[in-house]
Amino acid sequence: MGEARQWPYKSTGRVRALVLLALGVVKVATAEQLRQLVLPGTADAQTVRNTCKDLRHAGLVESVGKTSRPGKAGQPVAQQLWNLTTAGLAAAAAELGRPVREMGGTARDAAKAGAAHALAVTDTIGAFRQSPPLATRPVARRGTTPASQASRHRRERCQCGHRVWDTCGAGRPRSPSPSPARSLRRARAACGQMRC
């Protein structure tokens, strides 16, 4: 019960640590970007937004700027930009196992200005982190079956009985030249026997 009073938006310690880690790396992000980075399996950004509010209540993050980004219907939607405070920077350094002096700044001024470049960098990181697409089942094509496709392609044989070149469709050899003499030389070269 004590935890509910300390964290009014009921965020978990794991999610708070993940958000601190992400903001320690990217410095400025929207709740949706943070969701894509640390909780890609959640349905919406409300979990991350509540976590950011809890961290703001603890004095670790702040929201001093807004940005306008396309929403689901393509219409611009205003979103808050979240960045670390000085105390949050120290907490993120502890989470990352790095000294505070190596962490850089809090990016407060960038967040006030809209942080267009920082948001583009975070979008790029999110694009690289996307999980690979799952394999799908092959799509059945109308009018063709594996047996009918196999009957269209067959191998021609030279005079000695060795398979030499492929044919497609109406039994025409797939040859770069229409000359029968050249096709015969090609067949002999492919066969490897001069008696053909």
Backbone as a ProteinNet text record, in pm:
[ID]
protein_1_A
[PRIMARY]
MGEARQWPYKSTGRVRALVLLALGVVKVATAEQLRQLVLPGTADAQTVRNTCKDLRHAGLVESVGKTSRPGKAGQPVAQQLWNLTTAGLAAAAAELGRPVREMGGTARDAAKAGAAHALAVTDTIGAFRQSPPLATRPVARRGTTPASQASRHRRERCQCGHRVWDTCGAGRPRSPSPSPARSLRRARAACGQMRC
[TERTIARY]
82.1	0	86.8	201.4	292.4	341.4	355.4	402.2	298.2	168.4	63.9	65.8	99.7	107.8	232.8	342.9	466.3	458	391.8	378.8	230.4	180.1	35.6	-20.3	63	13.4	37.4	79.5	90.8	184.9	296.7	395	478.7	532.6	615.6	761.8	839.1	981.1	1054.9	1015.6	1080.6	1059.7	937.3	908	975.7	979	1048.1	1196.6	1258.3	1400.1	1422.8	1333.6	1347.5	1334	1240.8	1222.9	1345	1399	1520.8	1636.6	1649.2	1754.7	1739.9	1619.3	1595.9	1622.8	1573.7	1597.2	1744.3	1813.4	1956.9	2033.6	1981.4	2047.5	2001.6	1870.2	1820	1795.8	1790.5	1776.7	1637.3	1574.5	1441.7	1358.4	1233.8	1146.6	1001.6	912	769.2	736.2	618.7	577.4	564.5	517.9	503.9	640.6	738.7	873.6	931.7	909.9	959.2	891.1	761.1	689.5	750.4	780.4	839	977.6	1051.7	1186.4	1188.8	1109.2	1122.7	1006.3	889.7	773.2	698.1	761.5	694.3	571.4	553.9	439.6	313.5	320.9	202.2	114.7	-13.5	-108.7	-100.5	-81.7	-73.5	30.8	48.7	155	112.4	-7.4	-55	31.6	79.6	166.5	292.8	354.4	476.2	445	332.5	293.8	274.9	208.6	190.8	324.8	415.7	548.5	622.7	614.9	679.3	619.3	488.5	424.3	472	488.3	542	686.1	765.3	903.6	909.4	815.2	807.9	771.4	680	641	761.3	851.8	973.2	1084.8	1065.8	1165.8	1275.7	1252.4	1354.9	1339.9	1218	1197	1107.7	1106.9	1020	971.9	866.5	814.2	803.1	900.6	903.2	869.9	847.7	817.6	713	661.7	564.1	606.3	558.4	580.2	449.9	439.4	321.7	365.1	303.9	338.3	210.6	221	100	40.1	-91.5	-161.3	-202.9	-292.5	-336.8	-410.4	-485.2	-560.8	-480.3	-353.4	-270.7	-281	-369.3	-386.4	-279.9	-230.6	-128.7	-184.2	-104.5	-141.6	-27.8	-61.8	39.6	78.6	209.2	259.7	363.3	365.2	463	599.2	703.2	840.1	891.7	947.7	999.6	1151.1	1210.6	1355.3	1392.3	1517.3	1564.2	1594	1576.3	1625.7	1768.9	1832.3	1968.4	1969.2	1868.8	1859.1	1828.7	1746.9	1715.8	1837.1	1922.4	2045.2	2136	2143.4	2223.7	2162.5	2028.8	1962.5	1982.2	1975.7	1997.8	2142.4	2236.3	2377.2	2396.2	2327.4	2335.8	2274.8	2163.4	2099.5	2188.6	2256.8	2343.4	2481.8	2515.7	2647	2757.6	2727.7	2824.4	2840.8	2955.2	2970.9	2882.2	2835.6	2746.1	2815.7	2945.2	3016.3	3019.5	2998.8	2995	2855.6	2758	2619.2	2575.8	2650.4	2607.8	2509.5	2429.9	2335.7	2195.5	2104.9	1966.1	1882.8	1934.1	1864.9	1737	1736.2	1618.1	1590.5	1694.4	1675.4	1627.3	1677.2	1631.1	1483.5	1441.4	1300.7	1212.4	1260.1	1182.2	1162.5	1265	1260.2	1186.4	1143.2	1070.6	1152.6	1284.7	1376.3	1353.5	1341.6	1314.2	1423.2	1549.3	1659.1	1662.3	1646.3	1648.5	1535.1	1419.1	1306.2	1333.3	1397.6	1431.4	1533.4	1630.3	1728.7	1659.4	1568.7	1496.2	1408.1	1346.1	1268.2	1357	1478.6	1571.8	1612.7	1639.5	1673.8	1557.1	1436.5	1318.2	1301.5	1333.5	1322.5	1423.3	1543.7	1643.4	1608.6	1536.4	1503.9	1378.3	1306.4	1183.9	1215.6	1126	1146.5	1131	1203.1	1190.5	1049.4	1000.3	865.5	857.3	744.1	722.8	696.9	742.5	720.5	572.3	525.4	385.5	376.9	258.8	239.6	238.2	283.9	280.3	136.3	117.6	-14.5	-41.2	-157.3	-194.7	-231	-176.1	-203.4	-314.9	-399.9	-510	-459.2	-510.9	-486	-354.2	-270.1	-145	-129.6	-82.6	-48.4	96.3	160.7	299.1	315.5	217.3	228.7	220.1	130.1	118.5	240.3	302.1	423.9	538.1	545.7	654.3	641.6	520.3	503.5	544.2	542.6	581.5	731.9	811.3	956.5	1007.3	1085.5	1144.1	1284.6	1364.9	1502.3	1509.4	1571.5	1594.9	1720	1727.7	1842.8	1919.9	2050.1	2130.7	2123.5	2196.1	2186	2232.6	2325	2373.3	2284.8	2182.4	2089.2	2109.8	2214.2	2236	2142.9	2096.2	2013.9	2103.4	2056.2	2143.8	2085	1971.9	1921.3	1773.9	1729.7	1590.6	1503.5	1379.5	1280.6	1168.9	1099	990.2	870.6	754.8	631.4	614.9	623.5	591.2	707.5	801.9	909.3	1023.3	1027.8	1139.4	1257.4	1376.5	1491.9	1520.1	1553.9	1593.6	1739.6	1761.4	1895.3	1915.4	2036.7	2057.7	2061	2083.1	2089.8	1989.8	1932.1	1836.7	1905.5	2035.5	2106.7	2111.1	2063.7	2068.3	2210.9	2304.5	2443.4	2501.5	2470.4	2521	2456.9	2328.3	2260.5	2322.6	2359.7	2422.7	2559.6	2639	2767.8	2748.4	2645.4	2616.5	2577.9	2497.1	2454.8	2576.6	2667.6	2786.5	2874.4	2887.9	2970.7	2908.4	2776.5	2710.1	2717.1	2709.7	2714.9	2856	2954.5	3092	3142	3057.2	3099.5	3094.9	3195	3204.7	3131.3	3081.1	3015.7	2870.9	2817.2	2677.6	2659.5
-118.4	0	125.3	120.1	232.7	268.1	166.1	190.8	267	245	314.8	464.2	501.2	643.1	706.5	629.5	683	697.7	605.4	607.8	621.2	744.1	764.3	708	692.5	640.1	490.4	427.6	280.7	217	280.1	220	118.7	22.5	-79.8	-37	-95.2	-63.5	-99.8	-208.6	-251.9	-149.4	-100.8	-4.9	128.6	169	293.4	283.3	169.1	150.4	152.4	90.3	89	229.2	308.2	444.4	529.5	512.7	585.3	546.1	416.9	371.2	435.8	432.3	487.1	636.9	711.1	855.7	887.6	799.4	818.7	807.6	732.4	714.7	819.9	835.4	924.5	1067.8	1091.3	1224.1	1285.1	1284.4	1344	1248.4	1223.5	1134.5	1158.1	1120	1120.1	987.8	981.7	858.1	743.7	774.1	670.6	617.5	705.6	659.9	573.2	613.8	532.8	396.6	393.9	266.2	176.3	230.7	149.7	98.9	177.5	136.5	33.1	55.2	-29.7	-125.1	-95.1	-182.1	-200.6	-258.7	-267.7	-358	-440.2	-530.4	-469.3	-348.9	-287.8	-227	-220.1	-174.5	-25	54.6	199	258.3	387.8	455.2	496.1	460.6	504.1	448.9	327.4	269	352.3	388.6	469.5	610.9	665.9	800.2	804.6	703.5	697.5	681.5	604.5	588.1	721.4	795.3	926.3	1021.5	1013.1	1098	1060.9	930.9	888	935.4	924	970.8	1122.9	1195	1340.1	1372.3	1293.4	1311.2	1289.7	1200.1	1173.6	1272.5	1359.3	1459	1406.5	1296.8	1237.7	1276.2	1302.3	1347.6	1470.1	1540.2	1656.4	1663.8	1738.7	1763.1	1913.7	1971.7	2117.1	2158.6	2062.6	2095.3	2003.1	2042.7	1961.4	1956.5	1855.1	1843.1	1802.5	1823.3	1782.9	1673.5	1556.6	1441.4	1383.9	1313.6	1256	1146.4	1152.4	1050.8	934.2	849.6	731.5	767.3	876.1	916.7	1011.6	1034.6	1122.8	1269.4	1300.5	1436.7	1468.3	1591.4	1624.5	1614.7	1554	1537.2	1593.8	1678.7	1734.6	1629	1608.1	1511.1	1577.6	1538	1591.3	1529.8	1610.1	1561.5	1539.7	1423	1388.2	1390	1451.2	1452.2	1435.4	1403.9	1381.4	1513.3	1514.4	1624	1588.7	1676	1647.4	1523.2	1512.2	1393.2	1269.2	1285.9	1174.6	1130.4	1226.2	1193.3	1108.2	1140.7	1061.3	921.5	914.2	783.9	699	762.9	689.8	643	724.1	683.5	560.8	558.4	441.2	318.1	335.7	223.7	171.3	263.4	224.3	180.2	205.1	168.5	257.5	385.6	480.8	597	660.8	781.7	894.7	981.6	1089.9	1184	1205	1298.5	1251.2	1120.9	1067.8	1069.6	1108.4	1101.2	1220.3	1328.5	1445.4	1527.6	1609.8	1697.5	1640	1722.8	1678.6	1706.5	1784.9	1820.7	1900.1	1975.7	2056.4	2161.7	2229.2	2332.9	2274.1	2156.5	2090.6	2054	2007.1	1972.3	2096.9	2208.5	2333.5	2376.8	2352	2394.8	2296.4	2184.2	2086.7	1965.4	1971.4	1858	1778.3	1847.8	1778.2	1678.1	1716.4	1624.9	1506.8	1532.8	1423.9	1325.2	1375.3	1285.8	1202.4	1263.1	1187.8	1078.3	1108.9	1007.4	893.9	928.5	826.3	742.1	804.3	727.7	629	672.4	585	466.8	493.5	384.2	286.5	339.7	254	169.2	226	150.5	35.7	59	-48	-155	-117.3	-212.4	-293.2	-262.5	-336.8	-483.4	-565.6	-709.2	-748.3	-851.8	-893.5	-945	-928.4	-975.8	-1127.2	-1173.9	-1317.6	-1377.3	-1497.9	-1566.1	-1596.5	-1585.1	-1615.5	-1741.8	-1796.4	-1914.2	-1872.7	-1959.4	-1924.9	-1906.5	-1813.8	-1784.8	-1877.1	-1942.8	-2030.6	-1944.7	-1975.5	-1901.3	-1969.4	-1889.7	-1946	-2008.5	-2125.6	-2187.6	-2263.2	-2257	-2331.8	-2417.4	-2533.7	-2623.1	-2663.8	-2714.3	-2756.6	-2858.2	-2946.7	-3047.2	-2982.2	-2883.6	-2821.3	-2735.2	-2673.9	-2597.8	-2689.9	-2806.6	-2900.2	-2953.4	-2968.4	-3021.4	-2919.6	-2791.3	-2689.2	-2688.5	-2725.6	-2723.4	-2866.8	-2893.6	-3026.4	-3013.2	-3113.8	-3112.2	-3187.7	-3127.7	-3195	-3281.6	-3382.7	-3472.9	-3462.4	-3481.6	-3485.5	-3627.1	-3654.5	-3783.9	-3900.4	-3875.9	-3986.8	-4012.2	-3929.5	-3955.4	-3869.4	-3788.8	-3700.4	-3579.7	-3535.9	-3415	-3295.5	-3206.2	-3097.9	-2960.4	-2926.1	-2791.1	-2795	-2686.7	-2674.9	-2624.4	-2664.6	-2607.6	-2550.7	-2460	-2396.5	-2384.1	-2415.1	-2393.9	-2490.6	-2441.6	-2520.6	-2606.5	-2638.8	-2728.4	-2661.5	-2526.6	-2456.7	-2454.4	-2487.6	-2478.1	-2332.7	-2309.6	-2175.2	-2157.8	-2094.6	-2079.5	-1933.7	-1880.9	-1741.7	-1719.7	-1824	-1805.2	-1897	-1851.4	-1935.1	-2035.3	-2027.7	-2113.3	-2257.5	-2357.2	-2496.5	-2546.9	-2501.9	-2547.4	-2499.6	-2377.1	-2324.5	-2397.9	-2430.3	-2505.8	-2643.6	-2706.3	-2837.9	-2827.7	-2725.1	-2706.7	-2684.8	-2608.3	-2584.2	-2713.8	-2795.7	-2923.4	-3014.8	-3019	-3101.7	-3051.4	-2922.1	-2868.4	-2899.8	-2890.9	-2922.1	-3069.3	-3151.2	-3295.7	-3340	-3279.7	-3317.9	-3432.2	-3481.4	-3591.2	-3543.5	-3570.1	-3523.4	-3611	-3727.2	-3816.4	-3778.4	-3683.2	-3643.3	-3571.8
0	0	0	64.6	67.3	-71.9	-158.5	-294.1	-374.2	-348.9	-422.1	-391	-265.5	-231.2	-291.6	-298	-351.7	-504.1	-569.9	-716.5	-750.5	-759.3	-776.6	-906.4	-1009.2	-1136.4	-1150.6	-1041.3	-1031	-1133.7	-1161.2	-1251.3	-1174.5	-1245.4	-1181.7	-1182.8	-1094.4	-1087	-1214	-1276.4	-1400.8	-1511.8	-1527.4	-1633.7	-1603.4	-1475.9	-1441.2	-1476	-1446.1	-1478.3	-1629.5	-1705.9	-1851.8	-1911.1	-1860.4	-1909.9	-1875.5	-1754.9	-1718.9	-1809.2	-1837.2	-1928.2	-2066.2	-2119.2	-2253.2	-2257.3	-2158.6	-2157	-2129.3	-2059.6	-2039.4	-2169.3	-2264	-2393.3	-2493.6	-2511.8	-2617.6	-2571.3	-2442.4	-2379.2	-2389.7	-2505.9	-2524.1	-2608.2	-2565.1	-2642	-2602.3	-2692.2	-2659.7	-2590.2	-2529.7	-2463.7	-2564.4	-2685.7	-2788.7	-2830.7	-2844.6	-2879.3	-2768.5	-2644.6	-2532.4	-2530.2	-2562.1	-2567.1	-2673.5	-2790.7	-2897.3	-2859.8	-2782.6	-2744.7	-2632.7	-2526.8	-2408.4	-2385.5	-2436.7	-2418.1	-2549.5	-2650.9	-2780.4	-2780.3	-2680.2	-2676.9	-2619.5	-2564.7	-2506.6	-2616.1	-2588.4	-2689.9	-2715.8	-2611.4	-2632	-2538.1	-2546.5	-2471.7	-2331.4	-2288.9	-2157.8	-2045	-2055.8	-1952.5	-1937.2	-2048.7	-2044.6	-1997.4	-2040.9	-1998.2	-1846.9	-1790.5	-1645	-1574.1	-1633.1	-1574.5	-1573.7	-1682.7	-1688.6	-1585.3	-1564.6	-1463	-1323.7	-1297.5	-1167.7	-1150.4	-1254.9	-1246.6	-1232.5	-1291.9	-1272.5	-1128.3	-1071.8	-932.3	-840	-878.6	-799.2	-830.7	-929.6	-964.8	-1055.4	-1127.2	-1213.2	-1360.5	-1405.5	-1543.2	-1541.3	-1653.7	-1667.6	-1811.7	-1829.5	-1963.3	-1980.4	-2052.7	-2069.7	-2212.4	-2301.4	-2439.9	-2498	-2612.6	-2686.3	-2831.6	-2898.9	-3042.3	-3106.6	-3234.1	-3309.9	-3406.5	-3391	-3474.6	-3534.5	-3648.2	-3708.4	-3620.1	-3603.7	-3526.6	-3614.9	-3563.4	-3637.6	-3765.7	-3763.8	-3882.7	-3971.3	-3936	-4015.3	-3974.4	-3882.6	-3835.5	-3730.1	-3722	-3622.4	-3480.4	-3393.4	-3253.6	-3168.6	-3072.4	-2983	-2880.6	-2863.5	-2766.7	-2677.8	-2551.5	-2458.5	-2485.8	-2467.4	-2476.4	-2334.5	-2310.3	-2178.7	-2183.8	-2079.4	-2066	-1918.9	-1893.2	-1757	-1686.7	-1555.7	-1473.5	-1433.4	-1356.5	-1311.1	-1221.5	-1133.4	-1048.1	-1133.1	-1235.6	-1324.7	-1404.5	-1441.5	-1512.5	-1424.3	-1296.3	-1202.3	-1184.8	-1179.2	-1165.7	-1291.4	-1408.7	-1533.6	-1543.4	-1495.9	-1495.3	-1406.9	-1293.7	-1205.8	-1272.9	-1342.9	-1413.4	-1525.4	-1595.9	-1706.8	-1661.3	-1534.9	-1483.7	-1538.9	-1559.3	-1613.8	-1517.3	-1519.9	-1438.6	-1492.7	-1403.5	-1443.3	-1541.1	-1526.4	-1613.6	-1758.6	-1783.1	-1919.7	-1981	-1905.4	-1951.5	-2036.5	-2036.3	-2111.8	-2031	-2099.3	-2031.4	-2027.4	-1978.4	-1964.4	-2088.6	-2181.7	-2306	-2280.7	-2172.7	-2138.3	-2245.7	-2291.9	-2393.8	-2526	-2561	-2683.2	-2671.7	-2554.9	-2534.9	-2542.7	-2490.1	-2498.4	-2643.5	-2726	-2866.1	-2957.2	-2905.4	-2986.8	-3024.1	-3013.5	-3029.6	-3157	-3269	-3395.1	-3429.7	-3413.8	-3446.9	-3350.9	-3222.5	-3123.6	-3148.9	-3187.5	-3216.8	-3341.6	-3441.5	-3562.8	-3531.9	-3446.3	-3406.8	-3331.4	-3241.7	-3165.5	-3257	-3356.7	-3454.9	-3530.5	-3564.2	-3635.6	-3548.7	-3422.2	-3330	-3320.1	-3310.5	-3304.8	-3429.5	-3545.2	-3670.3	-3673.6	-3624.4	-3620	-3518.1	-3413.3	-3308.1	-3337	-3441.5	-3470.8	-3487.4	-3438.6	-3453.2	-3600.1	-3641.7	-3781.9	-3808.6	-3930.1	-3961.2	-3950.9	-3906.4	-3895.5	-4033.5	-4051.7	-4179.4	-4196.3	-4317.2	-4345.9	-4429.5	-4436.2	-4520.2	-4665.9	-4756.3	-4898.9	-4945.9	-5034.9	-5088.3	-5206.1	-5204.8	-5315.6	-5436.1	-5549.7	-5672.5	-5748.9	-5812.1	-5888.9	-6017.6	-6050.8	-6179.9	-6191	-6093	-6102	-5978	-6000.2	-5891	-5910.5	-5808.2	-5826.4	-5939.4	-5958.8	-6064.8	-6203.2	-6218.4	-6349.8	-6380.4	-6277.7	-6300.9	-6340.1	-6278.4	-6309.2	-6451.5	-6501.9	-6637	-6743.3	-6708.6	-6805.6	-6829.4	-6730.5	-6742.1	-6751.3	-6851.5	-6861.7	-6917.6	-6903.3	-6951.4	-7083.3	-7181.2	-7309.1	-7295.8	-7377.3	-7375.4	-7506.2	-7495.5	-7617.1	-7674.7	-7781.2	-7849.1	-7761.9	-7669.8	-7587.5	-7466.1	-7445	-7337	-7213.5	-7212.5	-7098.3	-7106.1	-6989	-6985.7	-7011.3	-7097.9	-7137.9	-7109	-7162.7	-7144.5	-7109.8	-7047.3	-7003	-7116.7	-7111.4	-7201.4	-7116.6	-7174.8	-7102	-7194.1	-7143.8	-7219	-7333.9	-7456.2	-7575.3	-7623.1	-7542.2	-7580	-7650.8	-7650	-7712.5	-7617.2	-7663.1	-7573.9	-7540	-7413.4	-7372.3	-7411.4	-7522.6	-7576.3	-7612.7	-7592.3	-7628.9	-7780	-7856.6	-8001.3	-8070.5	-8180.2	-8251.9	-8344.1	-8360.3	-8454.4	-8404.3	-8485.5	-8442.8	-8423.5	-8506.1	-8491.8	-8359.4	-8324.5	-8197.6	-8080.9	-8089.8	-7985.4	-7970.7	-8080.7	-8074.8	-8007.5	-8040.6	-7974.2	-7825.6	-7791.8	-7650	-7580.8	-7648.1	-7590.2	-7570.8	-7669.8	-7654.8	-7541.6	-7528.6	-7420.7	-7284.9	-7277.4	-7152.2	-7119.7	-7221.5	-7201.4	-7164.7	-7228	-7201.4	-7288.8	-7376.5	-7464.4	-7608.8	-7682.1	-7820.2	-7919.3	-7878.5	-7973.4	-8001.1	-7930.2	-7950.2	-8080.7
[MASK]
++++++++++++++++++++++++++++++++++++++++++++++++++++++++++++++++++++++++++++++++++++++++++++++++++++++++++++++++++++++++++++++++++++++++++++++++++++++++++++++++++++++++++++++++++++++++++++++++++++

